[in-house]
mmCIF file of C-alpha atoms and ligand atoms in Angstrom:
data_model
loop_
_atom_site.group_PDB
_atom_site.id
_atom_site.type_symbol
_atom_site.label_atom_id
_atom_site.label_comp_id
_atom_site.label_asym_id
_atom_site.label_seq_id
_atom_site.Cartn_x
_atom_site.Cartn_y
_atom_site.Cartn_z
ATOM 1 C CA MET C 1 -18.033 0.848 15.914
ATOM 2 C CA VAL C 2 -14.576 -0.732 16.022
ATOM 3 C CA TYR C 3 -12.642 0.349 12.939
ATOM 4 C CA LEU C 4 -10.015 -2.225 11.951
ATOM 5 C CA ASP C 5 -9.708 -1.546 8.226
ATOM 6 C CA TYR C 6 -6.690 0.773 8.062
ATOM 7 C CA ASN C 7 -5.348 -0.950 4.960
ATOM 8 C CA ALA C 8 -8.491 0.081 3.084
ATOM 9 C CA THR C 9 -8.254 3.608 4.462
ATOM 10 C CA ALA C 10 -7.135 5.144 7.755
ATOM 11 C CA PRO C 11 -9.106 7.763 9.675
ATOM 12 C CA MET C 12 -7.635 11.198 9.077
ATOM 13 C CA ARG C 13 -5.085 12.253 11.661
ATOM 14 C CA PRO C 14 -6.379 15.316 13.573
ATOM 15 C CA GLU C 15 -3.386 17.365 12.369
ATOM 16 C CA ALA C 16 -4.170 16.452 8.754
ATOM 17 C CA LEU C 17 -7.864 17.183 9.094
ATOM 18 C CA GLU C 18 -7.202 20.590 10.588
ATOM 19 C CA ALA C 19 -4.621 21.478 7.941
ATOM 20 C CA THR C 20 -6.885 20.302 5.097
ATOM 21 C CA LEU C 21 -9.870 22.270 6.379
ATOM 22 C CA SER C 22 -7.816 25.388 6.842
ATOM 23 C CA ALA C 23 -6.397 25.073 3.293
ATOM 24 C CA LEU C 24 -9.908 24.549 1.900
ATOM 25 C CA LYS C 25 -10.905 27.855 3.427
ATOM 26 C CA SER C 26 -8.172 29.734 1.537
ATOM 27 C CA VAL C 27 -8.475 30.717 -2.090
ATOM 28 C CA GLY C 28 -5.542 30.331 -4.462
ATOM 29 C CA ASN C 29 -4.310 28.381 -7.477
ATOM 30 C CA ALA C 30 -0.732 27.323 -6.774
ATOM 31 C CA SER C 31 0.211 28.374 -10.335
ATOM 32 C CA SER C 32 -1.106 31.947 -10.033
ATOM 33 C CA MET C 33 1.420 34.734 -9.639
ATOM 34 C CA HIS C 34 -0.632 36.957 -7.339
ATOM 35 C CA HIS C 35 -0.587 36.929 -3.557
ATOM 36 C CA SER C 36 -3.297 34.263 -3.146
ATOM 37 C CA GLY C 37 -1.578 31.987 -5.653
ATOM 38 C CA ARG C 38 1.772 32.403 -3.960
ATOM 39 C CA GLY C 39 0.134 31.521 -0.648
ATOM 40 C CA ALA C 40 -1.202 28.287 -2.129
ATOM 41 C CA ALA C 41 2.198 27.514 -3.684
ATOM 42 C CA ALA C 42 3.866 28.125 -0.323
ATOM 43 C CA ARG C 43 1.492 25.674 1.384
ATOM 44 C CA VAL C 44 2.285 23.071 -1.275
ATOM 45 C CA ASP C 45 6.012 23.669 -0.736
ATOM 46 C CA VAL C 46 5.638 23.017 2.988
ATOM 47 C CA ALA C 47 3.776 19.752 2.272
ATOM 48 C CA ARG C 48 6.419 18.701 -0.254
ATOM 49 C CA ARG C 49 9.110 19.229 2.368
ATOM 50 C CA GLN C 50 7.115 17.350 5.015
ATOM 51 C CA LEU C 51 6.723 14.362 2.700
ATOM 52 C CA ALA C 52 10.366 14.503 1.638
ATOM 53 C CA GLU C 53 11.388 14.382 5.297
ATOM 54 C CA LEU C 54 9.236 11.335 5.933
ATOM 55 C CA LEU C 55 10.798 9.556 2.939
ATOM 56 C CA GLY C 56 14.382 10.765 3.258
ATOM 57 C CA CYS C 57 14.458 12.283 -0.223
ATOM 58 C CA SER C 58 14.582 15.816 -1.561
ATOM 59 C CA PRO C 59 11.384 17.817 -2.216
ATOM 60 C CA GLY C 60 12.247 18.109 -5.912
ATOM 61 C CA GLU C 61 11.967 14.332 -6.266
ATOM 62 C CA ILE C 62 8.239 14.306 -5.461
ATOM 63 C CA ILE C 63 5.409 14.388 -8.023
ATOM 64 C CA PHE C 64 1.974 14.814 -6.453
ATOM 65 C CA THR C 65 -0.736 12.610 -7.946
ATOM 66 C CA SER C 66 -4.312 11.589 -7.173
ATOM 67 C CA GLY C 67 -3.117 8.531 -5.248
ATOM 68 C CA ALA C 68 -1.062 5.389 -5.537
ATOM 69 C CA THR C 69 -3.041 3.995 -8.468
ATOM 70 C CA GLU C 70 -2.018 6.963 -10.568
ATOM 71 C CA ALA C 71 1.564 6.904 -9.254
ATOM 72 C CA ASN C 72 1.877 3.205 -10.140
ATOM 73 C CA ASN C 73 0.420 3.810 -13.595
ATOM 74 C CA LEU C 74 2.761 6.727 -14.206
ATOM 75 C CA ALA C 75 5.803 4.688 -13.171
ATOM 76 C CA LEU C 76 4.969 1.563 -15.168
ATOM 77 C CA ARG C 77 3.633 3.290 -18.280
ATOM 78 C CA SER C 78 6.565 5.655 -18.517
ATOM 79 C CA ALA C 79 9.192 2.972 -17.944
ATOM 80 C CA TYR C 80 7.620 0.560 -20.417
ATOM 81 C CA ALA C 81 7.578 3.280 -23.088
ATOM 82 C CA ARG C 82 11.310 2.734 -23.568
ATOM 83 C CA GLY C 83 10.656 -0.872 -24.646
ATOM 84 C CA GLY C 84 11.841 -4.075 -22.979
ATOM 85 C CA THR C 85 10.411 -6.256 -20.251
ATOM 86 C CA LEU C 86 8.438 -5.459 -17.093
ATOM 87 C CA ALA C 87 9.158 -7.663 -14.074
ATOM 88 C CA THR C 88 6.989 -7.822 -10.974
ATOM 89 C CA THR C 89 5.557 -10.255 -8.413
ATOM 90 C CA ALA C 90 2.340 -12.271 -8.252
ATOM 91 C CA VAL C 91 1.036 -10.481 -5.140
ATOM 92 C CA GLU C 92 1.182 -6.853 -6.265
ATOM 93 C CA HIS C 93 -1.843 -4.607 -5.974
ATOM 94 C CA PRO C 94 -3.985 -4.576 -9.153
ATOM 95 C CA ALA C 95 -2.765 -1.017 -9.814
ATOM 96 C CA VAL C 96 0.616 -2.618 -10.617
ATOM 97 C CA LEU C 97 -0.316 -6.113 -11.763
ATOM 98 C CA GLU C 98 -3.210 -5.166 -14.014
ATOM 99 C CA THR C 99 -1.329 -2.178 -15.410
ATOM 100 C CA ALA C 100 1.602 -4.462 -16.254
ATOM 101 C CA ARG C 101 -0.777 -6.959 -17.864
ATOM 102 C CA ALA C 102 -2.543 -4.240 -19.869
ATOM 103 C CA LEU C 103 0.732 -2.757 -21.092
ATOM 104 C CA THR C 104 2.146 -6.102 -22.182
ATOM 105 C CA ALA C 105 -1.104 -7.488 -23.632
ATOM 106 C CA GLY C 106 -0.280 -8.917 -27.034
ATOM 107 C CA LYS C 107 3.377 -9.193 -26.010
ATOM 108 C CA PRO C 108 3.183 -11.576 -23.032
ATOM 109 C CA ASP C 109 6.865 -12.426 -23.357
ATOM 110 C CA THR C 110 7.647 -8.893 -22.129
ATOM 111 C CA LEU C 111 6.125 -9.592 -18.690
ATOM 112 C CA VAL C 112 7.825 -11.600 -15.938
ATOM 113 C CA ILE C 113 5.850 -12.362 -12.763
ATOM 114 C CA ALA C 114 7.806 -13.786 -9.840
ATOM 115 C CA PRO C 115 5.889 -16.381 -7.784
ATOM 116 C CA VAL C 116 5.641 -16.310 -3.977
ATOM 117 C CA ASP C 117 5.922 -19.078 -1.384
ATOM 118 C CA SER C 118 3.219 -20.083 1.082
ATOM 119 C CA ASN C 119 4.206 -17.153 3.324
ATOM 120 C CA GLY C 120 3.896 -14.642 0.507
ATOM 121 C CA ILE C 121 7.646 -14.129 0.106
ATOM 122 C CA ALA C 122 8.643 -13.601 -3.530
ATOM 123 C CA ASP C 123 11.112 -15.878 -5.292
ATOM 124 C CA MET C 124 13.163 -13.350 -7.238
ATOM 125 C CA GLY C 125 14.826 -16.114 -9.344
ATOM 126 C CA PRO C 126 12.792 -15.386 -12.508
ATOM 127 C CA ILE C 127 13.562 -11.659 -12.215
ATOM 128 C CA TYR C 128 17.309 -12.301 -11.889
ATOM 129 C CA GLU C 129 17.026 -14.663 -14.850
ATOM 130 C CA ALA C 130 15.279 -11.931 -16.878
ATOM 131 C CA LEU C 131 18.040 -9.458 -15.971
ATOM 132 C CA ARG C 132 20.623 -11.914 -17.354
ATOM 133 C CA THR C 133 18.774 -12.823 -20.532
ATOM 134 C CA ARG C 134 16.628 -9.854 -21.582
ATOM 135 C CA ASP C 135 16.439 -6.095 -21.699
ATOM 136 C CA VAL C 136 14.428 -5.270 -18.550
ATOM 137 C CA ALA C 137 12.871 -1.788 -18.450
ATOM 138 C CA LEU C 138 11.484 -1.846 -14.908
ATOM 139 C CA ILE C 139 11.200 -4.092 -11.874
ATOM 140 C CA SER C 140 8.258 -3.368 -9.553
ATOM 141 C CA VAL C 141 8.211 -4.999 -6.102
ATOM 142 C CA MET C 142 5.871 -3.862 -3.330
ATOM 143 C CA LEU C 143 7.289 -3.051 0.131
ATOM 144 C CA ALA C 144 4.265 -4.347 2.066
ATOM 145 C CA ASN C 145 1.344 -6.403 0.875
ATOM 146 C CA ASN C 146 -2.054 -4.819 1.397
ATOM 147 C CA GLU C 147 -3.863 -8.093 2.102
ATOM 148 C CA THR C 148 -1.395 -9.946 4.340
ATOM 149 C CA GLY C 149 1.018 -7.230 5.468
ATOM 150 C CA VAL C 150 3.962 -9.414 4.365
ATOM 151 C CA LEU C 151 7.058 -7.239 3.897
ATOM 152 C CA ALA C 152 9.711 -7.297 1.222
ATOM 153 C CA ASP C 153 13.159 -8.074 2.613
ATOM 154 C CA LEU C 154 14.988 -4.757 2.278
ATOM 155 C CA ALA C 155 18.427 -6.421 2.009
ATOM 156 C CA ASP C 156 17.161 -8.675 -0.802
ATOM 157 C CA LEU C 157 15.589 -5.669 -2.489
ATOM 158 C CA ALA C 158 18.913 -3.813 -2.288
ATOM 159 C CA ASP C 159 20.696 -6.764 -3.965
ATOM 160 C CA LEU C 160 18.032 -6.880 -6.651
ATOM 161 C CA ALA C 161 18.306 -3.125 -7.219
ATOM 162 C CA GLU C 162 22.066 -3.414 -7.598
ATOM 163 C CA ALA C 163 21.701 -6.152 -10.224
ATOM 164 C CA ALA C 164 18.924 -4.162 -11.941
ATOM 165 C CA HIS C 165 21.004 -1.009 -12.155
ATOM 166 C CA GLU C 166 23.994 -2.919 -13.523
ATOM 167 C CA ALA C 167 21.686 -4.245 -16.234
ATOM 168 C CA GLY C 168 20.211 -0.791 -16.970
ATOM 169 C CA ALA C 169 16.777 -1.492 -15.441
ATOM 170 C CA LEU C 170 14.814 0.869 -13.217
ATOM 171 C CA VAL C 171 13.384 -0.248 -9.869
ATOM 172 C CA HIS C 172 9.972 0.806 -8.604
ATOM 173 C CA THR C 173 8.294 -0.022 -5.327
ATOM 174 C CA ASP C 174 4.655 0.333 -4.370
ATOM 175 C CA ALA C 175 5.114 1.478 -0.775
ATOM 176 C CA THR C 176 1.472 2.471 -0.251
ATOM 177 C CA GLN C 177 0.983 0.271 2.818
ATOM 178 C CA TYR C 178 4.474 0.838 4.219
ATOM 179 C CA VAL C 179 4.841 4.619 4.274
ATOM 180 C CA GLY C 180 4.005 6.010 7.701
ATOM 181 C CA ARG C 181 3.653 2.531 9.215
ATOM 182 C CA LEU C 182 7.362 1.674 9.444
ATOM 183 C CA PRO C 183 10.406 3.966 9.264
ATOM 184 C CA LEU C 184 11.708 4.411 5.729
ATOM 185 C CA ASP C 185 14.777 6.168 4.358
ATOM 186 C CA LEU C 186 15.190 6.537 0.623
ATOM 187 C CA ALA C 187 18.863 7.300 1.180
ATOM 188 C CA ASP C 188 19.257 3.605 2.072
ATOM 189 C CA LEU C 189 16.652 2.096 -0.242
ATOM 190 C CA ASP C 190 18.104 2.130 -3.713
ATOM 191 C CA VAL C 191 14.889 2.378 -5.724
ATOM 192 C CA ASP C 192 14.331 4.844 -8.560
ATOM 193 C CA LEU C 193 10.586 5.197 -8.100
ATOM 194 C CA LEU C 194 8.194 4.826 -5.158
ATOM 195 C CA SER C 195 4.407 5.180 -4.985
ATOM 196 C CA LEU C 196 2.327 6.198 -1.981
ATOM 197 C CA SER C 197 -1.171 7.332 -1.060
ATOM 198 C CA ALA C 198 -2.043 9.832 1.692
ATOM 199 C CA HIS C 199 -5.169 8.101 2.969
ATOM 200 C CA LYS C 200 -3.251 5.062 4.180
ATOM 201 C CA PHE C 201 -1.288 7.094 6.726
ATOM 202 C CA GLY C 202 -3.903 9.519 7.963
ATOM 203 C CA GLY C 203 -4.144 12.025 5.127
ATOM 204 C CA PRO C 204 -7.135 12.637 2.865
ATOM 205 C CA GLN C 205 -8.288 10.316 0.079
ATOM 206 C CA GLY C 206 -7.585 11.186 -3.542
ATOM 207 C CA VAL C 207 -4.034 12.433 -3.131
ATOM 208 C CA GLY C 208 -0.690 10.644 -3.293
ATOM 209 C CA ALA C 209 2.729 10.911 -4.816
ATOM 210 C CA LEU C 210 5.349 9.329 -6.990
ATOM 211 C CA PHE C 211 8.965 9.673 -5.871
ATOM 212 C CA LEU C 212 11.243 9.906 -8.912
ATOM 213 C CA ARG C 213 14.916 9.815 -7.995
ATOM 214 C CA ARG C 214 16.946 12.669 -9.415
ATOM 215 C CA GLY C 215 19.105 11.344 -12.252
ATOM 216 C CA ALA C 216 16.896 8.331 -12.997
ATOM 217 C CA THR C 217 16.219 8.277 -16.728
ATOM 218 C CA LEU C 218 12.523 7.659 -17.040
ATOM 219 C CA PRO C 219 10.915 8.303 -20.442
ATOM 220 C CA HIS C 220 8.626 11.298 -20.106
ATOM 221 C CA ARG C 221 5.117 9.889 -20.553
ATOM 222 C CA PRO C 222 2.729 11.867 -18.356
ATOM 223 C CA LEU C 223 -0.787 10.461 -18.031
ATOM 224 C CA MET C 224 -2.192 13.992 -17.823
ATOM 225 C CA ILE C 225 -0.991 16.428 -20.440
ATOM 226 C CA GLY C 226 -1.845 20.080 -20.066
ATOM 227 C CA GLY C 227 -0.371 22.987 -18.168
ATOM 228 C CA GLY C 228 2.965 21.403 -17.290
ATOM 229 C CA HIS C 229 2.474 21.230 -13.501
ATOM 230 C CA GLU C 230 4.749 19.022 -11.392
ATOM 231 C CA ARG C 231 7.681 19.555 -13.784
ATOM 232 C CA GLY C 232 5.563 18.313 -16.673
ATOM 233 C CA TRP C 233 4.888 14.929 -15.038
ATOM 234 C CA ARG C 234 1.318 15.625 -13.982
ATOM 235 C CA ALA C 235 -0.646 18.456 -15.498
ATOM 236 C CA GLY C 236 -3.692 19.836 -13.737
ATOM 237 C CA THR C 237 -4.377 22.402 -11.005
ATOM 238 C CA LEU C 238 -2.805 21.137 -7.824
ATOM 239 C CA ASN C 239 -5.140 19.704 -5.170
ATOM 240 C CA VAL C 240 -3.790 22.176 -2.618
ATOM 241 C CA ALA C 241 -5.968 21.144 0.332
ATOM 242 C CA GLY C 242 -5.328 17.451 -0.311
ATOM 243 C CA ILE C 243 -1.590 18.000 -0.636
ATOM 244 C CA VAL C 244 -1.540 20.103 2.555
ATOM 245 C CA GLY C 245 -3.376 17.294 4.379
ATOM 246 C CA LEU C 246 -0.922 14.760 3.001
ATOM 247 C CA GLY C 247 1.974 16.871 4.271
ATOM 248 C CA ALA C 248 0.502 17.246 7.749
ATOM 249 C CA ALA C 249 -0.177 13.503 7.935
ATOM 250 C CA ALA C 250 3.379 12.796 6.757
ATOM 251 C CA GLU C 251 4.793 14.981 9.516
ATOM 252 C CA ALA C 252 2.609 13.430 12.220
ATOM 253 C CA ALA C 253 3.513 9.952 10.968
ATOM 254 C CA ARG C 254 7.227 10.772 10.901
ATOM 255 C CA LEU C 255 7.193 12.018 14.497
ATOM 256 C CA ASN C 256 5.313 8.981 15.781
ATOM 257 C CA VAL C 257 6.141 6.068 13.472
ATOM 258 C CA ARG C 258 8.603 4.241 15.732
ATOM 259 C CA ALA C 259 6.476 4.339 18.864
ATOM 260 C CA GLU C 260 3.287 3.646 16.915
ATOM 261 C CA SER C 261 4.731 0.631 15.109
ATOM 262 C CA VAL C 262 5.785 -0.970 18.409
ATOM 263 C CA ARG C 263 2.441 -0.264 20.065
ATOM 264 C CA ILE C 264 0.423 -1.456 17.067
ATOM 265 C CA SER C 265 2.362 -4.694 16.631
ATOM 266 C CA GLY C 266 1.675 -5.428 20.316
ATOM 267 C CA LEU C 267 -2.040 -4.936 19.688
ATOM 268 C CA ARG C 268 -1.850 -7.114 16.574
ATOM 269 C CA ASP C 269 -0.143 -9.897 18.583
ATOM 270 C CA ARG C 270 -2.895 -9.665 21.202
ATOM 271 C CA LEU C 271 -5.548 -9.850 18.459
ATOM 272 C CA GLU C 272 -3.932 -12.951 16.967
ATOM 273 C CA ALA C 273 -3.518 -14.646 20.348
ATOM 274 C CA GLY C 274 -7.158 -13.898 21.180
ATOM 275 C CA LEU C 275 -8.414 -15.204 17.844
ATOM 276 C CA HIS C 276 -6.286 -18.353 18.124
ATOM 277 C CA ALA C 277 -7.730 -18.997 21.582
ATOM 278 C CA ARG C 278 -11.350 -18.294 20.664
ATOM 279 C CA VAL C 279 -11.642 -19.443 17.028
ATOM 280 C CA PRO C 280 -10.646 -23.099 16.688
ATOM 281 C CA GLY C 281 -8.875 -23.973 13.429
ATOM 282 C CA CYS C 282 -8.044 -20.417 12.352
ATOM 283 C CA GLN C 283 -4.799 -19.808 10.497
ATOM 284 C CA ILE C 284 -2.853 -16.570 10.103
ATOM 285 C CA ASN C 285 -1.609 -15.945 6.560
ATOM 286 C CA GLY C 286 2.050 -15.031 6.229
ATOM 287 C CA SER C 287 2.598 -15.719 9.930
ATOM 288 C CA SER C 288 6.195 -16.921 9.422
ATOM 289 C CA ALA C 289 7.158 -13.880 7.358
ATOM 290 C CA PRO C 290 8.055 -10.411 8.614
ATOM 291 C CA ARG C 291 4.853 -8.385 8.415
ATOM 292 C CA LEU C 292 3.536 -4.859 8.859
ATOM 293 C CA PRO C 293 2.801 -4.117 12.512
ATOM 294 C CA GLY C 294 -0.980 -3.819 12.153
ATOM 295 C CA VAL C 295 -2.182 -6.514 9.751
ATOM 296 C CA THR C 296 -3.807 -9.872 10.431
ATOM 297 C CA SER C 297 -5.107 -11.957 7.556
ATOM 298 C CA ILE C 298 -6.940 -14.892 9.072
ATOM 299 C CA THR C 299 -8.387 -17.919 7.288
ATOM 300 C CA ILE C 300 -11.135 -19.840 9.060
ATOM 301 C CA PRO C 301 -11.489 -22.923 6.834
ATOM 302 C CA GLY C 302 -15.078 -23.702 5.889
ATOM 303 C CA VAL C 303 -16.452 -20.411 7.235
ATOM 304 C CA PRO C 304 -17.224 -17.850 4.483
ATOM 305 C CA ALA C 305 -15.730 -14.439 5.261
ATOM 306 C CA ASP C 306 -18.733 -12.521 3.938
ATOM 307 C CA ALA C 307 -20.980 -14.329 6.422
ATOM 308 C CA VAL C 308 -18.571 -13.577 9.287
ATOM 309 C CA LEU C 309 -18.415 -9.889 8.342
ATOM 310 C CA ALA C 310 -22.213 -9.713 8.087
ATOM 311 C CA ALA C 311 -22.470 -11.256 11.568
ATOM 312 C CA MET C 312 -20.261 -8.548 13.111
ATOM 313 C CA PRO C 313 -21.714 -5.270 11.818
ATOM 314 C CA ASN C 314 -20.016 -3.298 14.606
ATOM 315 C CA VAL C 315 -16.499 -4.275 13.545
ATOM 316 C CA ALA C 316 -15.174 -2.856 10.272
ATOM 317 C CA ALA C 317 -12.839 -5.433 8.726
ATOM 318 C CA SER C 318 -12.447 -6.680 5.214
ATOM 319 C CA ASP C 319 -12.701 -9.897 3.233
ATOM 320 C CA GLY C 320 -9.492 -10.032 1.228
ATOM 321 C CA SER C 321 -8.669 -6.659 -0.209
ATOM 322 C CA ALA C 322 -11.170 -3.813 -0.086
ATOM 323 C CA CYS C 323 -9.630 -2.472 -3.287
ATOM 324 C CA SER C 324 -11.067 -5.409 -5.186
ATOM 325 C CA SER C 325 -14.255 -5.797 -3.158
ATOM 326 C CA GLY C 326 -17.277 -6.064 -5.377
ATOM 327 C CA ALA C 327 -15.252 -8.256 -7.708
ATOM 328 C CA PRO C 328 -16.414 -11.859 -7.429
ATOM 329 C CA SER C 329 -12.948 -13.378 -7.962
ATOM 330 C CA PRO C 330 -11.030 -14.757 -4.989
ATOM 331 C CA SER C 331 -7.934 -12.957 -3.709
ATOM 332 C CA HIS C 332 -5.069 -13.365 -6.204
ATOM 333 C CA VAL C 333 -2.667 -12.863 -3.295
ATOM 334 C CA LEU C 334 -3.955 -15.835 -1.302
ATOM 335 C CA LEU C 335 -4.162 -18.019 -4.428
ATOM 336 C CA ALA C 336 -0.531 -17.122 -5.262
ATOM 337 C CA MET C 337 0.384 -18.244 -1.713
ATOM 338 C CA GLY C 338 -1.099 -21.650 -2.507
ATOM 339 C CA ARG C 339 -4.403 -21.219 -0.707
ATOM 340 C CA THR C 340 -7.487 -22.848 -2.236
ATOM 341 C CA ARG C 341 -10.327 -20.756 -3.566
ATOM 342 C CA ASP C 342 -12.471 -21.852 -0.619
ATOM 343 C CA ASP C 343 -9.776 -20.796 1.858
ATOM 344 C CA ALA C 344 -9.400 -17.452 0.101
ATOM 345 C CA ASP C 345 -13.149 -16.931 0.454
ATOM 346 C CA ALA C 346 -12.857 -17.821 4.153
ATOM 347 C CA THR C 347 -10.309 -15.110 4.908
ATOM 348 C CA VAL C 348 -10.880 -11.949 6.922
ATOM 349 C CA ARG C 349 -8.383 -9.092 7.122
ATOM 350 C CA PHE C 350 -8.101 -6.941 10.223
ATOM 351 C CA SER C 351 -5.841 -3.912 9.889
ATOM 352 C CA LEU C 352 -4.976 -1.759 12.889
ATOM 353 C CA GLY C 353 -3.503 1.706 13.006
ATOM 354 C CA TYR C 354 -2.440 4.737 14.982
ATOM 355 C CA ALA C 355 -5.803 5.271 16.701
ATOM 356 C CA THR C 356 -6.577 1.619 17.520
ATOM 357 C CA THR C 357 -6.962 0.960 21.247
ATOM 358 C CA GLU C 358 -6.657 -2.132 23.464
ATOM 359 C CA GLU C 359 -10.391 -1.952 23.998
ATOM 360 C CA ASP C 360 -10.974 -2.050 20.220
ATOM 361 C CA VAL C 361 -8.909 -5.221 20.024
ATOM 362 C CA GLU C 362 -10.671 -6.929 22.944
ATOM 363 C CA ARG C 363 -14.064 -6.082 21.449
ATOM 364 C CA ALA C 364 -12.975 -7.315 18.024
ATOM 365 C CA ILE C 365 -11.832 -10.664 19.478
ATOM 366 C CA GLU C 366 -15.128 -11.176 21.305
ATOM 367 C CA THR C 367 -17.250 -10.071 18.362
ATOM 368 C CA ALA C 368 -15.347 -12.064 15.743
ATOM 369 C CA ALA C 369 -15.359 -15.210 17.888
ATOM 370 C CA ASP C 370 -19.122 -14.898 18.439
ATOM 371 C CA ALA C 371 -19.667 -14.223 14.731
ATOM 372 C CA VAL C 372 -17.749 -17.359 13.719
ATOM 373 C CA THR C 373 -19.684 -19.458 16.272
ATOM 374 C CA GLN C 374 -22.952 -18.048 14.907
ATOM 375 C CA VAL C 375 -22.019 -18.752 11.264
ATOM 376 C CA ARG C 376 -20.824 -22.268 12.110
ATOM 377 C CA ALA C 377 -24.085 -22.989 13.966
ATOM 378 C CA LEU C 378 -26.136 -21.662 11.048
ATOM 379 C CA MET C 379 -24.164 -23.769 8.578
ATOM 380 C CA ALA C 380 -24.575 -26.888 10.741
ATOM 381 C CA ALA C 381 -28.331 -26.241 11.023
ATOM 382 C CA THR C 382 -28.631 -25.713 7.247
ATOM 383 C CA ALA C 383 -26.640 -28.888 6.536
ATOM 384 C CA ALA C 384 -28.914 -30.882 8.884
ATOM 385 C CA THR C 385 -32.126 -29.841 7.109
HETATM 386 N N1 LIG Y 401 -1.164 -0.073 -3.855
HETATM 387 C C1 LIG Y 401 -1.476 -0.676 -2.703
HETATM 388 C C2 LIG Y 401 -0.522 -1.660 -2.106
HETATM 389 C C3 LIG Y 401 -2.681 -0.380 -2.068
HETATM 390 O O1 LIG Y 401 -2.996 -0.984 -0.920
HETATM 391 C C4 LIG Y 401 -3.564 0.566 -2.656
HETATM 392 C C5 LIG Y 401 -4.891 0.931 -2.008
HETATM 393 N N2 LIG Y 401 -5.608 -0.138 -1.547
HETATM 394 C C6 LIG Y 401 -3.180 1.163 -3.860
HETATM 395 C C7 LIG Y 401 -1.972 0.824 -4.430
HETATM 396 C C8 LIG Y 401 -4.059 2.184 -4.537
HETATM 397 O O2 LIG Y 401 -4.129 3.352 -3.800
HETATM 398 P P1 LIG Y 401 -5.198 4.476 -4.159
HETATM 399 O O3 LIG Y 401 -6.532 3.849 -4.017
HETATM 400 O O4 LIG Y 401 -4.969 5.536 -3.176
HETATM 401 O O5 LIG Y 401 -4.963 4.903 -5.550
#
């Protein structure tokens, strides 16, 4: 099996797996005052520090959650509680876009959605316009797109954040696909809130975090109300083993991210060159934009992605976004980039990561090329009958 679906979920890093298993074997509620509880709390503290080091923030600015979906919901719901407008982009993950739509339902004039160009780069014009003409509560712009890997321009984001802060708006970024894949330093990135999920960088599923910058005035609207854990932002017994695994993955990612990103982008370039050579007519989405090292979104016009994936059962890739798989609608990201519905349905996403090898890439090229040839032949035969 060649696993090239890191944007859906990455295999656990060995360090994270070992740390998670060892934490699972220990008893202790991190809120309990006795020895076992203090042991659990100490393990959570270590993980909080490991994540803070990866992000360049302080441990006290981290709220552990069940993942990025919850972190995004917490950020948007809390910010919107103060009233005003939410501003975001057309290519956000549904955990941002659908949350923003749900919050502003019935008040559509309190939602601004910036369009993107054919490379997936957002036109921030409507957001700047909103900052001049309305009371904006929060701007949410993702750092890396999960379907195409297209990156936000950090200098543009810094300018936007400056304008937002002058206007009294908060800035949030969904960095779920960016954290651990490219170096990041929250000392330089002037956002108030950032969401992440452990399983995208080699930690376990079902655990993530929201960074909330000290001093940012976010209305206190926890989604979970109860025992007051995580400074009252997220009640519920801490998922100690998950958090420990997240911390270990964060540390491993931090130590390796520069070398890994160079190696992985080389593999991605080889994959794209191989596909271009072997699959006539294929097009890479977002190819003129800066992208994550490991992501290739490839449209093969006229060739349905689900048929291609079915014809290569030994390669794990994805049609559009795995987060919305099962939903019959075409990718909102590709449609926002001006692709037709048919092209969106003819798009396969390969996403590579820290454990991907050259051999994986060579096998994926061969297998995908054969799969496309097979599907094309089948379609030609069906059309002829
Ligand atoms: N945001 C982005 C950009 C994502 O790619 C994902 C996961 N596909 C999420 C949010 C949601 O993360 P989780 O499933 O861990 O809640």
